[in-house]
């Protein structure tokens, strides 16, 4: 099953060894070393304060009091909001202690004041209550995968069918000249074959045919001659190729020349 995220480049969703949700990125310039006694760990892929052209952002209404620009991170399974934004809200949200320990992949812990359930909404859409990790560092706010889906910031397509342009062009050509590609054709004009310079003509002797296959060989010769695909040669010729006969599943034979000798 394939998954495509519309509106943003999907990232890998990582899980800690405890099976707890992971956050893909939190951006911050400061080093962090605080730890806490928690039930699990949430790993953060990167801590930086840079923006790139391939990043996507959405402005969400928080508690109906403030609009905050969040980074859409489909690799994150939790939402992250810096404490400085909470302090700007007219009505301060309540914080719940505990939760999981946020840890960067370099091993340092990311401190947070607690978890707050905040009402958020996008444009004129429905508002919902989601959990936010309130971090103490000055980072870019992040909205994770679940919240992105719930607020319809992104859509998941579970089945992708990519059109093969080469196959499509071939099908178009065959359909346009359908009569040309049906049955066995016959080129009316003569074909000139260019050989290597100083090429010496070669005559290979006829190969032995098993007695049980002789009638099948004769029947195939007669069929090809009737279709004007081959013709009898009654006089000496400079070139004679060795023949290869292959029996097909239906019992008939396929004839071709041996080009490997």
Short mmCIF file of C-alpha atoms in Angstrom, two decimals:
data_model
loop_
_atom_site.label_atom_id
_atom_site.label_comp_id
_atom_site.label_asym_id
_atom_site.label_seq_id
_atom_site.Cartn_x
_atom_site.Cartn_y
_atom_site.Cartn_z
CA UNK A 1 0.00 0.00 0.00
CA UNK A 2 1.37 3.38 -0.96
CA UNK A 3 0.67 6.64 0.84
CA UNK A 4 0.94 10.15 -0.54
CA UNK A 5 0.47 13.32 1.43
CA UNK A 6 -1.13 16.18 -0.53
CA UNK A 7 0.08 19.66 0.29
CA UNK A 8 3.32 18.65 1.98
CA UNK A 9 6.25 16.35 1.48
CA UNK A 10 5.68 13.38 3.80
CA UNK A 11 8.44 12.37 6.19
CA UNK A 12 9.10 9.11 8.01
CA UNK A 13 7.16 8.59 11.24
CA UNK A 14 9.55 7.37 13.90
CA UNK A 15 8.70 5.48 17.09
CA UNK A 16 10.80 5.24 20.23
CA UNK A 17 11.82 1.92 21.71
CA UNK A 18 8.92 2.28 24.13
CA UNK A 19 6.45 2.42 21.25
CA UNK A 20 5.55 6.04 22.06
CA UNK A 21 4.85 8.72 19.45
CA UNK A 22 7.75 10.59 17.89
CA UNK A 23 8.17 14.18 16.77
CA UNK A 24 10.10 14.61 13.54
CA UNK A 25 11.42 18.17 14.03
CA UNK A 26 11.56 20.86 16.63
CA UNK A 27 13.54 23.93 15.70
CA UNK A 28 15.69 25.63 18.28
CA UNK A 29 19.18 27.00 18.42
CA UNK A 30 19.96 26.30 22.08
CA UNK A 31 21.45 23.14 23.55
CA UNK A 32 19.21 21.30 26.03
CA UNK A 33 20.20 18.74 28.66
CA UNK A 34 17.30 18.52 31.10
CA UNK A 35 15.72 15.12 31.83
CA UNK A 36 12.53 14.07 33.56
CA UNK A 37 10.96 11.00 35.11
CA UNK A 38 8.38 10.05 32.51
CA UNK A 39 6.70 6.91 31.26
CA UNK A 40 8.30 7.04 27.80
CA UNK A 41 10.40 9.01 25.35
CA UNK A 42 9.46 11.09 22.34
CA UNK A 43 12.43 11.55 19.99
CA UNK A 44 12.99 14.71 17.99
CA UNK A 45 14.91 14.43 14.75
CA UNK A 46 16.41 17.89 14.54
CA UNK A 47 16.80 21.05 16.60
CA UNK A 48 17.47 24.09 14.48
CA UNK A 49 16.07 27.48 13.63
CA UNK A 50 16.18 27.46 9.84
CA UNK A 51 13.38 27.55 7.30
CA UNK A 52 13.53 25.93 3.89
CA UNK A 53 11.56 26.33 0.71
CA UNK A 54 10.18 22.79 0.97
CA UNK A 55 8.52 23.45 4.33
CA UNK A 56 4.81 24.13 4.73
CA UNK A 57 3.03 26.26 7.32
CA UNK A 58 -0.58 26.81 8.37
CA UNK A 59 -2.06 29.55 10.55
CA UNK A 60 -4.25 28.06 13.29
CA UNK A 61 -6.60 29.80 15.67
CA UNK A 62 -5.74 28.84 19.26
CA UNK A 63 -8.48 29.06 21.90
CA UNK A 64 -10.22 31.57 19.65
CA UNK A 65 -7.86 34.19 21.05
CA UNK A 66 -4.75 34.14 18.87
CA UNK A 67 -3.69 33.01 15.39
CA UNK A 68 -0.33 31.21 15.41
CA UNK A 69 1.69 30.09 12.40
CA UNK A 70 2.48 26.36 12.75
CA UNK A 71 4.90 24.29 10.76
CA UNK A 72 3.14 21.27 9.19
CA UNK A 73 5.20 18.22 10.13
CA UNK A 74 3.65 14.97 8.95
CA UNK A 75 6.47 13.04 10.61
CA UNK A 76 5.45 14.29 14.05
CA UNK A 77 2.90 12.48 16.20
CA UNK A 78 2.63 15.21 18.82
CA UNK A 79 2.10 18.97 18.62
CA UNK A 80 4.66 21.40 19.99
CA UNK A 81 4.02 24.97 21.15
CA UNK A 82 6.62 27.25 22.79
CA UNK A 83 5.73 28.60 26.22
CA UNK A 84 6.13 32.19 25.00
CA UNK A 85 2.98 31.82 22.87
CA UNK A 86 0.96 30.53 25.83
CA UNK A 87 2.04 33.54 27.87
CA UNK A 88 0.58 35.83 25.20
CA UNK A 89 -2.89 34.28 25.42
CA UNK A 90 -5.36 36.49 27.33
CA UNK A 91 -6.50 33.44 29.27
CA UNK A 92 -3.57 31.29 30.33
CA UNK A 93 -4.13 27.57 29.56
CA UNK A 94 -3.77 24.97 32.27
CA UNK A 95 -0.79 22.61 32.06
CA UNK A 96 -0.72 18.91 32.87
CA UNK A 97 2.55 17.54 34.21
CA UNK A 98 4.01 14.25 33.07
CA UNK A 99 3.62 12.82 29.62
CA UNK A 100 6.67 11.64 27.73
CA UNK A 101 10.28 12.73 27.78
CA UNK A 102 11.19 14.68 24.65
CA UNK A 103 14.63 13.62 23.50
CA UNK A 104 16.61 14.69 20.46
CA UNK A 105 18.47 12.10 18.41
CA UNK A 106 21.76 13.44 19.71
CA UNK A 107 20.69 12.25 23.17
CA UNK A 108 19.85 15.57 24.86
CA UNK A 109 16.46 16.05 26.47
CA UNK A 110 14.12 18.85 25.45
CA UNK A 111 12.45 20.45 28.47
CA UNK A 112 8.76 21.31 28.43
CA UNK A 113 6.52 22.91 31.00
CA UNK A 114 3.73 20.39 30.52
CA UNK A 115 0.93 19.32 28.20
CA UNK A 116 -2.04 21.56 27.48
CA UNK A 117 -5.27 20.68 25.66
CA UNK A 118 -6.03 23.66 23.43
CA UNK A 119 -8.90 24.34 21.08
CA UNK A 120 -7.58 24.95 17.57
CA UNK A 121 -9.09 25.51 14.14
CA UNK A 122 -8.06 26.25 10.58
CA UNK A 123 -9.75 29.07 8.65
CA UNK A 124 -13.53 28.59 8.75
CA UNK A 125 -13.32 24.88 9.51
CA UNK A 126 -14.36 23.07 12.67
CA UNK A 127 -12.50 23.65 15.92
CA UNK A 128 -11.13 20.72 17.91
CA UNK A 129 -9.27 20.14 21.14
CA UNK A 130 -5.76 18.74 20.74
CA UNK A 131 -2.87 18.11 23.10
CA UNK A 132 0.17 20.40 22.78
CA UNK A 133 3.56 19.91 24.37
CA UNK A 134 4.48 23.31 25.80
CA UNK A 135 8.26 23.57 25.39
CA UNK A 136 10.38 26.12 27.21
CA UNK A 137 12.69 26.88 24.29
CA UNK A 138 12.06 29.47 21.59
CA UNK A 139 11.11 27.10 18.77
CA UNK A 140 8.85 27.10 15.76
CA UNK A 141 5.36 25.79 16.66
CA UNK A 142 4.71 22.37 15.14
CA UNK A 143 1.46 20.62 14.30
CA UNK A 144 1.76 16.84 13.96
CA UNK A 145 0.24 14.27 11.62
CA UNK A 146 -2.95 13.43 13.56
CA UNK A 147 -3.92 17.05 14.07
CA UNK A 148 -3.15 17.82 10.41
CA UNK A 149 -5.56 15.08 9.33
CA UNK A 150 -8.25 16.04 11.85
CA UNK A 151 -8.17 19.69 10.77
CA UNK A 152 -8.01 18.60 7.11
CA UNK A 153 -4.72 20.39 6.49
CA UNK A 154 -3.60 17.36 4.48
CA UNK A 155 -5.20 14.37 2.75
CA UNK A 156 -3.92 10.82 2.64
CA UNK A 157 -4.23 8.89 -0.63
CA UNK A 158 -3.82 5.20 0.06
CA UNK A 159 -3.62 4.04 -3.55
CA UNK A 160 -1.46 5.73 -6.17
CA UNK A 161 -1.54 4.70 -9.81
CA UNK A 162 1.24 6.34 -11.74
CA UNK A 163 0.69 6.52 -15.46
CA UNK A 164 3.49 5.09 -17.52
CA UNK A 165 3.98 7.64 -20.29
CA UNK A 166 5.90 5.19 -22.45
CA UNK A 167 3.11 2.61 -22.25
CA UNK A 168 0.50 5.29 -22.88
CA UNK A 169 2.27 6.51 -26.04
CA UNK A 170 2.61 2.92 -27.28
CA UNK A 171 -1.09 2.20 -26.71
CA UNK A 172 -2.05 5.39 -28.55
CA UNK A 173 0.10 4.40 -31.54
CA UNK A 174 -1.34 0.88 -31.67
CA UNK A 175 -4.92 2.15 -31.45
CA UNK A 176 -4.33 4.72 -34.19
CA UNK A 177 -2.92 2.16 -36.63
CA UNK A 178 -4.82 -0.87 -35.39
CA UNK A 179 -5.04 -2.62 -38.77
CA UNK A 180 -1.26 -2.40 -39.19
CA UNK A 181 -0.57 -4.26 -35.96
CA UNK A 182 -3.03 -7.11 -36.53
CA UNK A 183 -1.91 -10.44 -37.97
CA UNK A 184 1.31 -10.94 -39.92
CA UNK A 185 2.44 -8.12 -42.15
CA UNK A 186 4.40 -8.15 -45.38
CA UNK A 187 6.71 -5.35 -46.48
CA UNK A 188 6.08 -4.74 -50.18
CA UNK A 189 9.36 -2.95 -50.83
CA UNK A 190 12.75 -4.63 -50.85
CA UNK A 191 14.98 -4.22 -47.82
CA UNK A 192 18.69 -3.62 -48.29
CA UNK A 193 20.87 -5.11 -45.56
CA UNK A 194 24.32 -3.57 -45.10
CA UNK A 195 27.11 -5.99 -44.16
CA UNK A 196 30.51 -5.42 -42.68
CA UNK A 197 33.23 -4.46 -45.11
CA UNK A 198 35.15 -7.47 -46.51
CA UNK A 199 32.50 -9.81 -45.13
CA UNK A 200 32.89 -13.38 -46.46
CA UNK A 201 29.66 -15.27 -47.33
CA UNK A 202 29.13 -18.43 -45.29
CA UNK A 203 27.12 -21.55 -46.03
CA UNK A 204 26.18 -23.66 -43.00
CA UNK A 205 25.08 -27.24 -43.55
CA UNK A 206 21.55 -28.26 -42.70
CA UNK A 207 21.12 -29.59 -39.20
CA UNK A 208 19.61 -32.98 -38.50
CA UNK A 209 15.94 -33.00 -37.52
CA UNK A 210 14.53 -35.74 -35.25
CA UNK A 211 12.20 -38.08 -37.08
CA UNK A 212 9.33 -37.27 -34.70
CA UNK A 213 9.65 -33.55 -35.56
CA UNK A 214 9.93 -33.80 -39.36
CA UNK A 215 6.20 -33.63 -40.06
CA UNK A 216 5.79 -30.63 -37.75
CA UNK A 217 8.69 -28.94 -39.53
CA UNK A 218 7.13 -29.61 -42.94
CA UNK A 219 3.75 -28.29 -41.76
CA UNK A 220 5.38 -25.09 -40.52
CA UNK A 221 7.29 -24.64 -43.79
CA UNK A 222 4.05 -25.04 -45.74
CA UNK A 223 2.23 -22.57 -43.50
CA UNK A 224 4.93 -19.88 -43.77
CA UNK A 225 5.18 -20.36 -47.53
CA UNK A 226 1.41 -20.03 -47.91
CA UNK A 227 1.56 -16.74 -45.99
CA UNK A 228 4.32 -15.55 -48.35
CA UNK A 229 6.69 -15.18 -45.41
CA UNK A 230 9.30 -17.54 -46.84
CA UNK A 231 9.93 -18.89 -50.33
CA UNK A 232 11.66 -21.90 -51.82
CA UNK A 233 15.18 -21.46 -53.20
CA UNK A 234 15.97 -23.82 -56.08
CA UNK A 235 19.44 -22.57 -56.98
CA UNK A 236 22.74 -22.17 -55.10
CA UNK A 237 23.11 -19.11 -52.85
CA UNK A 238 26.10 -17.49 -51.19
CA UNK A 239 24.45 -17.35 -47.78
CA UNK A 240 22.90 -20.23 -45.85
CA UNK A 241 22.10 -19.89 -42.15
CA UNK A 242 21.59 -22.68 -39.68
CA UNK A 243 18.01 -23.18 -38.57
CA UNK A 244 16.75 -23.43 -34.99
CA UNK A 245 13.46 -25.21 -34.29
CA UNK A 246 11.69 -24.75 -30.93
CA UNK A 247 8.59 -26.67 -29.93
CA UNK A 248 5.85 -24.49 -28.42
CA UNK A 249 3.39 -25.40 -25.66
CA UNK A 250 0.60 -26.12 -28.13
CA UNK A 251 2.76 -28.68 -29.95
CA UNK A 252 3.56 -26.52 -32.98
CA UNK A 253 7.08 -25.35 -33.75
CA UNK A 254 8.73 -21.96 -34.09
CA UNK A 255 11.46 -21.53 -36.70
CA UNK A 256 14.27 -19.01 -36.66
CA UNK A 257 17.87 -18.71 -37.80
CA UNK A 258 20.82 -19.16 -35.46
CA UNK A 259 22.57 -15.78 -35.28
CA UNK A 260 25.07 -16.89 -32.63
CA UNK A 261 27.22 -18.99 -34.94
#
